[in-house]
Structure formats: C-alpha cells, structure tokens
Short mmCIF file of C-alpha atoms (C1' of nucleotides) in Angstrom, two decimals:
data_model
loop_
_atom_site.label_atom_id
_atom_site.label_comp_id
_atom_site.label_asym_id
_atom_site.label_seq_id
_atom_site.Cartn_x
_atom_site.Cartn_y
_atom_site.Cartn_z
CA MET A 1 94.93 137.50 100.51
CA ASP A 2 97.84 139.08 98.71
CA LYS A 3 100.67 136.72 99.57
CA LYS A 4 103.25 139.02 98.07
CA ALA A 5 102.22 141.79 100.46
CA LEU A 6 102.24 139.32 103.30
CA PHE A 7 105.76 138.31 102.32
CA HIS A 8 106.92 141.90 102.45
CA LYS A 9 105.33 142.29 105.81
CA LEU A 10 107.20 139.21 106.95
CA VAL A 11 110.48 140.63 105.67
CA SER A 12 110.19 143.82 107.64
CA PHE A 13 108.89 141.87 110.61
CA THR A 14 111.86 139.51 110.74
CA SER A 15 114.15 142.45 110.31
CA SER A 16 112.53 144.05 113.38
CA VAL A 17 112.80 140.82 115.33
CA HIS A 18 116.48 140.60 114.56
CA ARG A 19 117.07 144.22 115.49
CA VAL A 20 115.22 143.91 118.79
CA THR A 21 116.88 140.61 119.59
CA ASN A 22 120.20 142.33 119.07
CA GLU A 23 119.19 145.12 121.42
CA LEU A 24 117.97 142.74 124.10
CA THR A 25 120.99 140.47 123.97
CA LEU A 26 123.61 143.18 123.58
CA ASN A 27 126.46 142.40 125.98
CA ALA A 28 124.34 139.75 127.69
CA LYS A 29 126.81 137.20 126.48
CA PRO A 30 129.68 136.66 128.92
CA ASP A 31 133.00 137.94 127.59
CA SER A 32 134.56 134.55 128.03
CA VAL A 33 132.69 133.06 125.07
CA THR A 34 132.47 134.11 121.45
CA GLN A 35 129.26 134.86 119.60
CA VAL A 36 129.11 131.41 118.04
CA GLN A 37 129.84 129.74 121.35
CA TYR A 38 127.07 131.76 122.98
CA LYS A 39 124.62 130.71 120.27
CA ILE A 40 125.57 127.10 120.97
CA LEU A 41 125.07 127.60 124.70
CA GLU A 42 121.66 129.15 124.02
CA TYR A 43 120.72 126.21 121.86
CA ILE A 44 121.85 123.74 124.49
CA THR A 45 120.00 125.67 127.20
CA VAL A 46 116.71 125.45 125.37
CA ASN A 47 117.05 121.94 123.95
CA GLN A 48 119.29 119.94 126.25
CA PRO A 49 120.36 117.27 126.10
CA VAL A 50 121.61 117.56 122.52
CA THR A 51 124.20 115.78 120.43
CA PRO A 52 127.00 117.48 118.50
CA SER A 53 125.17 116.45 115.33
CA ASP A 54 122.03 118.26 116.48
CA ILE A 55 124.03 121.41 117.00
CA SER A 56 125.77 121.00 113.69
CA ASP A 57 122.42 120.67 111.90
CA CYS A 58 120.51 123.40 113.69
CA GLN A 59 123.19 126.07 113.79
CA ASN A 60 124.30 124.99 110.41
CA MET A 61 127.93 124.62 111.13
CA SER A 62 130.17 121.78 109.99
CA MET A 63 130.91 118.93 112.36
CA PRO A 64 134.61 119.78 112.63
CA ASN A 65 133.83 123.35 113.64
CA THR A 66 131.08 122.25 115.99
CA SER A 67 133.46 119.81 117.59
CA ARG A 68 136.11 122.50 118.00
CA GLU A 69 133.73 124.95 119.68
CA LEU A 70 132.26 122.28 121.94
CA LYS A 71 135.75 121.32 122.99
CA LYS A 72 136.41 124.92 124.00
CA LEU A 73 133.10 125.19 125.87
CA SER A 74 133.98 121.99 127.65
CA GLU A 75 137.44 123.29 128.55
CA TYR A 76 135.89 126.48 129.91
CA GLY A 77 133.68 124.24 132.03
CA PHE A 78 130.35 125.38 130.65
CA ILE A 79 129.17 122.06 129.26
CA GLU A 80 129.41 118.38 130.06
CA LYS A 81 129.58 115.49 127.63
CA MET A 82 128.09 112.11 128.37
CA ASN A 83 128.30 108.99 126.28
CA ASP A 84 125.22 107.22 125.07
CA THR A 85 125.15 103.79 126.67
CA GLU A 86 123.58 102.15 123.64
CA ASP A 87 125.36 103.79 120.72
CA ARG A 88 128.82 104.51 121.94
CA ARG A 89 129.57 106.86 119.04
CA LYS A 90 126.99 109.31 120.32
CA GLN A 91 127.38 111.99 122.94
CA TYR A 92 124.84 113.90 124.94
CA ILE A 93 125.67 117.42 125.90
CA ARG A 94 124.28 119.39 128.79
CA LEU A 95 125.11 122.61 130.55
CA SER A 96 127.34 122.16 133.56
CA LYS A 97 126.49 123.94 136.81
CA ALA A 98 128.80 126.79 135.75
CA GLY A 99 127.15 126.89 132.35
CA GLU A 100 123.72 127.13 133.94
CA ILE A 101 124.82 130.02 136.10
CA VAL A 102 126.29 131.86 133.15
CA MET A 103 123.15 131.37 131.08
CA GLU A 104 120.88 132.34 133.94
CA GLU A 105 122.75 135.61 134.24
CA ALA A 106 122.51 136.24 130.53
CA PHE A 107 118.80 135.47 130.46
CA ALA A 108 118.19 137.65 133.51
CA MET A 109 119.70 140.61 131.69
CA ILE A 110 117.71 139.89 128.56
CA GLU A 111 114.55 139.50 130.59
CA SER A 112 114.99 142.79 132.39
CA ARG A 113 115.40 144.55 129.05
CA PHE A 114 112.33 142.79 127.77
CA LEU A 115 110.34 143.92 130.82
CA ASN A 116 111.54 147.42 130.21
CA ARG A 117 110.36 147.19 126.63
CA VAL A 118 106.83 146.10 127.58
CA GLN A 119 106.71 148.42 130.58
CA LYS A 120 104.05 150.65 129.10
CA ALA A 121 101.97 147.84 127.65
CA SER A 122 98.53 147.37 129.15
CA GLU A 123 97.25 144.04 130.39
CA GLU A 124 95.25 143.81 127.19
CA ASP A 125 98.32 144.54 125.06
CA LEU A 126 100.20 141.75 126.79
CA GLU A 127 97.39 139.33 126.08
CA ASP A 128 97.36 140.43 122.44
CA ILE A 129 101.10 139.88 122.27
CA GLU A 130 100.83 136.43 123.77
CA ARG A 131 98.07 135.41 121.38
CA ALA A 132 100.02 136.77 118.43
CA LEU A 133 103.14 134.87 119.47
CA ASP A 134 101.11 131.67 119.69
CA ILE A 135 99.52 132.19 116.29
CA LEU A 136 102.78 132.87 114.51
CA GLN A 137 104.55 130.06 116.27
CA THR A 138 101.95 127.51 115.23
CA LYS A 139 100.98 128.84 111.82
CA LEU A 140 104.21 130.25 110.42
CA PHE A 141 107.32 129.42 112.40
CA HIS A 142 106.35 125.86 113.24
CA GLN A 143 108.63 122.82 113.37
CA MET B 1 99.61 138.33 132.98
CA ASP B 2 102.68 136.35 133.95
CA LYS B 3 105.44 138.35 132.32
CA LYS B 4 108.03 135.70 133.08
CA ALA B 5 106.04 133.14 131.12
CA LEU B 6 105.59 135.65 128.33
CA PHE B 7 109.34 136.18 128.29
CA HIS B 8 109.97 132.47 127.91
CA LYS B 9 107.45 132.35 125.12
CA LEU B 10 109.32 135.19 123.45
CA VAL B 11 112.63 133.36 123.80
CA SER B 12 111.41 130.27 122.04
CA PHE B 13 109.59 132.42 119.52
CA THR B 14 112.67 134.39 118.53
CA SER B 15 114.62 131.19 118.35
CA SER B 16 112.02 129.87 115.89
CA VAL B 17 112.12 133.07 113.88
CA HIS B 18 115.88 132.83 113.58
CA ARG B 19 115.74 129.19 112.59
CA VAL B 20 113.09 129.77 109.94
CA THR B 21 114.85 132.86 108.65
CA ASN B 22 117.97 130.76 108.26
CA GLU B 23 116.02 128.14 106.34
CA LEU B 24 114.38 130.68 104.06
CA THR B 25 117.54 132.60 103.30
CA LEU B 26 119.86 129.63 102.98
CA ASN B 27 122.00 130.16 99.86
CA ALA B 28 119.75 133.03 98.76
CA LYS B 29 122.70 135.35 99.22
CA PRO B 30 124.80 135.67 96.04
CA ASP B 31 128.25 134.10 96.38
CA SER B 32 129.88 137.40 95.50
CA VAL B 33 129.07 138.95 98.88
CA THR B 34 129.78 137.83 102.42
CA GLN B 35 127.18 137.31 105.10
CA VAL B 36 127.76 140.70 106.65
CA GLN B 37 127.67 142.42 103.26
CA TYR B 38 124.41 140.66 102.47
CA LYS B 39 122.90 141.83 105.75
CA ILE B 40 123.90 145.36 104.83
CA LEU B 41 122.34 145.01 101.39
CA GLU B 42 119.15 143.71 102.98
CA TYR B 43 119.08 146.65 105.32
CA ILE B 44 119.63 149.10 102.48
CA THR B 45 116.95 147.39 100.39
CA VAL B 46 114.33 147.81 103.06
CA ASN B 47 115.32 151.25 104.34
CA GLN B 48 116.97 153.13 101.52
CA PRO B 49 118.24 155.71 101.37
CA VAL B 50 120.41 155.20 104.46
CA THR B 51 123.60 156.71 105.76
CA PRO B 52 126.69 154.75 106.82
CA SER B 53 125.90 155.84 110.38
CA ASP B 54 122.44 154.29 110.14
CA ILE B 55 123.98 151.04 109.06
CA SER B 56 126.59 151.22 111.77
CA ASP B 57 123.91 151.77 114.42
CA CYS B 58 121.37 149.24 113.23
CA GLN B 59 123.71 146.38 112.38
CA ASN B 60 125.81 147.29 115.32
CA MET B 61 129.12 147.37 113.62
CA SER B 62 131.78 150.02 114.10
CA MET B 63 132.02 152.87 111.62
CA PRO B 64 135.43 151.79 110.32
CA ASN B 65 134.16 148.30 109.56
CA THR B 66 130.95 149.63 108.08
CA SER B 67 132.94 151.93 105.88
CA ARG B 68 135.16 149.07 104.72
CA GLU B 69 132.24 146.84 103.78
CA LEU B 70 130.41 149.67 102.02
CA LYS B 71 133.52 150.38 100.04
CA LYS B 72 133.61 146.79 98.88
CA LEU B 73 129.90 146.79 98.01
CA SER B 74 130.48 149.97 96.05
CA GLU B 75 133.45 148.43 94.22
CA TYR B 76 131.33 145.41 93.37
CA GLY B 77 128.81 147.87 91.92
CA PHE B 78 125.90 146.94 94.19
CA ILE B 79 125.43 150.32 95.85
CA GLU B 80 125.73 153.99 95.03
CA LYS B 81 126.78 156.78 97.33
CA MET B 82 125.42 160.29 97.05
CA ASN B 83 126.41 163.33 99.05
CA ASP B 84 123.91 165.28 101.04
CA THR B 85 123.65 168.73 99.54
CA GLU B 86 123.10 170.40 102.91
CA ASP B 87 125.47 168.57 105.19
CA ARG B 88 128.40 167.63 103.06
CA ARG B 89 129.76 165.17 105.64
CA LYS B 90 126.76 162.94 105.11
CA GLN B 91 126.22 160.32 102.45
CA TYR B 92 123.10 158.66 101.25
CA ILE B 93 123.36 155.12 100.08
CA ARG B 94 121.08 153.34 97.66
CA LEU B 95 121.13 150.11 95.75
CA SER B 96 122.49 150.46 92.24
CA LYS B 97 120.63 148.82 89.36
CA ALA B 98 122.90 145.79 89.71
CA GLY B 99 122.26 145.75 93.44
CA GLU B 100 118.52 145.82 92.87
CA ILE B 101 118.74 142.89 90.49
CA VAL B 102 120.82 140.87 92.91
CA MET B 103 118.44 141.57 95.77
CA GLU B 104 115.38 140.86 93.66
CA GLU B 105 116.81 137.45 92.88
CA ALA B 106 117.56 136.79 96.52
CA PHE B 107 114.11 137.89 97.61
CA ALA B 108 112.46 135.84 94.87
CA MET B 109 114.11 132.73 96.25
CA ILE B 110 113.16 133.60 99.80
CA GLU B 111 109.62 134.39 98.72
CA SER B 112 109.18 131.09 96.93
CA ARG B 113 110.32 129.27 100.04
CA PHE B 114 107.94 131.34 102.10
CA LEU B 115 105.07 130.51 99.75
CA ASN B 116 105.98 126.89 100.07
CA ARG B 117 105.86 127.22 103.83
CA VAL B 118 102.37 128.74 103.88
CA GLN B 119 101.15 126.49 101.08
CA LYS B 120 98.75 124.60 103.28
CA ALA B 121 97.51 127.64 105.19
CA SER B 122 93.88 128.58 104.67
CA GLU B 123 92.72 132.08 103.78
CA GLU B 124 91.75 132.48 107.42
CA ASP B 125 95.16 131.33 108.62
CA LEU B 126 96.80 133.91 106.39
CA GLU B 127 94.63 136.64 107.82
CA ASP B 128 95.47 135.50 111.33
CA ILE B 129 99.14 135.58 110.44
CA GLU B 130 98.90 139.07 109.02
CA ARG B 131 97.06 140.36 112.06
CA ALA B 132 99.57 138.73 114.38
CA LEU B 133 102.48 140.25 112.49
CA ASP B 134 100.89 143.69 112.79
CA ILE B 135 100.24 143.30 116.49
CA LEU B 136 103.75 142.19 117.32
CA GLN B 137 105.29 144.79 115.09
CA THR B 138 103.43 147.63 116.76
CA LYS B 139 103.29 146.37 120.33
CA LEU B 140 106.56 144.54 120.81
CA PHE B 141 109.09 145.01 118.02
CA HIS B 142 108.36 148.68 117.39
CA GLN B 143 110.84 151.42 116.52
"C1'" DC C 1 137.87 182.54 114.79
"C1'" DC C 2 138.75 178.74 117.73
"C1'" DC C 3 137.22 174.66 119.81
"C1'" DC C 4 134.47 170.72 119.98
"C1'" DT C 5 131.62 167.43 117.80
"C1'" DT C 6 130.02 164.59 114.04
"C1'" DA C 7 130.49 161.73 109.66
"C1'" DA C 8 133.25 159.06 107.38
"C1'" DT C 9 137.83 156.97 105.91
"C1'" DT C 10 142.23 154.47 105.98
"C1'" DA C 11 145.42 151.36 107.84
"C1'" DT C 12 146.59 147.70 110.71
"C1'" DC C 13 146.29 143.78 113.64
"C1'" DA C 14 144.06 140.12 116.33
"C1'" DT C 15 140.48 136.95 116.63
"C1'" DT C 16 136.81 134.35 115.00
"C1'" DT C 17 134.78 131.67 111.80
"C1'" DG C 18 134.53 128.63 107.72
"C1'" DA C 19 136.25 124.89 104.85
"C1'" DT C 20 138.69 120.77 103.92
"C1'" DA C 21 141.32 116.56 104.40
"C1'" DA C 22 142.61 112.83 106.99
"C1'" DC C 23 141.57 110.15 110.88
"C1'" DT C 24 139.42 106.89 114.82
"C1'" DA C 25 135.93 104.16 116.45
"C1'" DA C 26 131.58 102.21 116.56
"C1'" DA C 27 127.40 100.62 114.21
"C1'" DT C 28 125.17 98.34 110.51
"C1'" DA C 29 124.19 96.12 106.07
"C1'" DG C 30 125.22 92.45 103.03
"C1'" DC D 1 133.35 88.78 108.34
"C1'" DT D 2 133.99 92.56 105.35
"C1'" DA D 3 132.46 96.85 103.51
"C1'" DT D 4 130.04 100.87 104.23
"C1'" DT D 5 127.98 104.33 106.91
"C1'" DT D 6 127.64 107.24 110.89
"C1'" DA D 7 129.44 110.13 114.87
"C1'" DG D 8 132.85 112.65 116.19
"C1'" DT D 9 137.91 114.45 116.31
"C1'" DT D 10 142.22 116.67 114.96
"C1'" DA D 11 144.96 119.58 112.26
"C1'" DT D 12 145.50 123.16 109.15
"C1'" DC D 13 144.61 126.96 106.16
"C1'" DA D 14 142.01 130.83 104.32
"C1'" DA D 15 138.72 134.26 104.80
"C1'" DA D 16 135.68 137.17 107.34
"C1'" DT D 17 134.95 139.90 111.10
"C1'" DG D 18 136.08 142.87 115.08
"C1'" DA D 19 138.80 146.43 117.38
"C1'" DT D 20 141.63 150.37 117.59
"C1'" DA D 21 144.32 154.45 116.41
"C1'" DA D 22 145.04 158.10 113.50
"C1'" DT D 23 143.24 161.08 109.96
"C1'" DT D 24 140.21 164.25 106.91
"C1'" DA D 25 136.60 167.26 106.38
"C1'" DA D 26 132.58 169.58 107.59
"C1'" DG D 27 129.19 171.58 110.90
"C1'" DG D 28 128.00 174.26 115.10
"C1'" DG D 29 128.53 176.96 119.46
"C1'" DG D 30 130.62 180.47 121.65
#
DNA sequence: CCCCTTAATTATCATTTGATAACTAAATAG
DNA sequence: CTATTTAGTTATCAAATGATAATTAAGGGG
C-alpha cells in the first residue's frame, strides 16, 4: 500500500469532513454563545462530566482562557459546576437544564440537515456508511 | 437502518476527526501565518487555482475579510494572484514557490505524524481504511 | 446606453481569542 | 512540617477575527 497516496486521500477527506461539518452546524449554535463557547458546550455534551483541565487539554486552550469561558457559560446558565468531594481542587462540569435544551435544539438542527444530506441514500448505502465510520473510528481516529 | 443512531455515530466520528486533525497539525503551521491564513493556504494547496470567492464560500468568511487575509499572504510572498483573461473582475490564486515550500514542510510534518499513527496497522487495515475513506467521501461527504 | 449584478477592495470598528503573570487553595512528597 | 506540585482563578494586554459600509471596476440584460 502506498502510504503517501493514502495520506493525500486523508488530507482531502478531512478537508471534506470539515467543510461538511461547517455546513451542517452553520447557525446551529445559539447566538448567545461564541464559537469557542459552543465548542466547549459540545465537548461537555458528549463527555460530561468533565473537569476544566479536561477541556483545556482537549480543546487545547490555556487554563486561564478555559476558566474565563466556563465562567461566562456558567453566568449564562448553561453549565453547572460541582466540587469533587475527595479532591477539593477539582470541579466537575455538566450541562444545566437550560444548557441541555440549547444543545438539543442545536443537535436537532444539525440532525435534520444530516438527514437531508443522506435523503437519497439507499438502505445499502447507509449500511456502507455505518461500516465505514466504524472502521475509520477504530483503525484511524482511535483514542 | 436507524438514522438517529447513525447520526450519533457521525457526531462522535466528526469529533474524533477534529481531535486527530488537531493532533496531526499541531505546530505544523509556520509561525509567520495565523490559523485562518494557514487554513486558506491549505485550501489553496488542495484546490488551486482558486478565486477569492471560492475561498470566501468554502471557508465561510466574508469577502472583505478574505480579501484582507489574501493581501497579507500575498505580501508575505506565499501566494500569487493572476487575472482571468476573459472576465477581468476575476482572479486566480496559486501558491508561489515560497508558499509551496512552506506547505510542503507543513505537510511533511503532518504526514510523518500520520505514518506514526498507522505504524501498527497491517496491510489489510490500510486497505480497509482506504476503502472506508472512499465510501464516506462519495456517499456522505461528497461535493 | 442605462441599470443591475458580480468580483474584489479598502477602511473602520467591535468582539473574540490567545498569552502571560500573579494569585489562592488544596494535595502530596520528602 | 515545609516545599513542591496541581487545579483553578483573576486581571490585563495584544492579536486575530468578524461585521459592516462604502467604493471600484467589469460583465450582462434589456
């Protein structure tokens, strides 16, 4: 296998993924939060509960900036902070009820655009897509 | 096929793609350009020649901002603008020699990280990956 | 020709994001 | 018990990005 060719295929693939992700999520984000804040909310939604350090690592932003954005999200009422009972330096962050509602709305919009995109796909196509997602997830985009 | 389940699979998949892309491209970008400028260079690299309007559409940034960043990239000597001979409003943009060198370096770094990531993959795995990329590209992330 | 549209530019301003230093408080190692 | 490390915060500044209005120049339809 020509790994160089595979690499180039990956490059144009990721570029497509980014473009389509942009299309699907366009304006899905509520106006009340910025792009970075939305990314944080998305991360929390999928991984909650998370600590500020987790967010800092995974979104690669510095702790001070992470802390600032979390403070805003907390002020807007989209997240809740809880202290760890064992290590009192740590916090656990979850979506609040309002945060859940906001993210459900965003995801509903994204989902409807996704459905639109696969509208014409046959049952077989969908199964191919699912298999392909699984393969790439486990063999290439793991961890 | 449960499309809702497929959608959720897609969500975590795209999140993985973004995470891995971040890992692979971390610090690959030359310090001389900003994140947005690098994204533009990447887009030009893969799709050249492109017009400012193409860039504006695909990176969804406004024309004024696109124009500003292209001007900077041009001043830095990374791109070249050529006029369309038929429609003299249009421009075609390509990487300059310097731009090619810079992007080759960036891609070399990304590629070596990619190779590292698929180091342990068998020949069969690689073929699976390639097939999966093709399937998703044509059936889901097309256009 | 005139009007409307398209492609791109310039200028300007507000907002977001990134980076850094200095700090508090709790845990942990010696 | 002290020193160091870890988790998180606050404040502040600089830079990057986004948004908008006004402009130039060319193409296209009537």
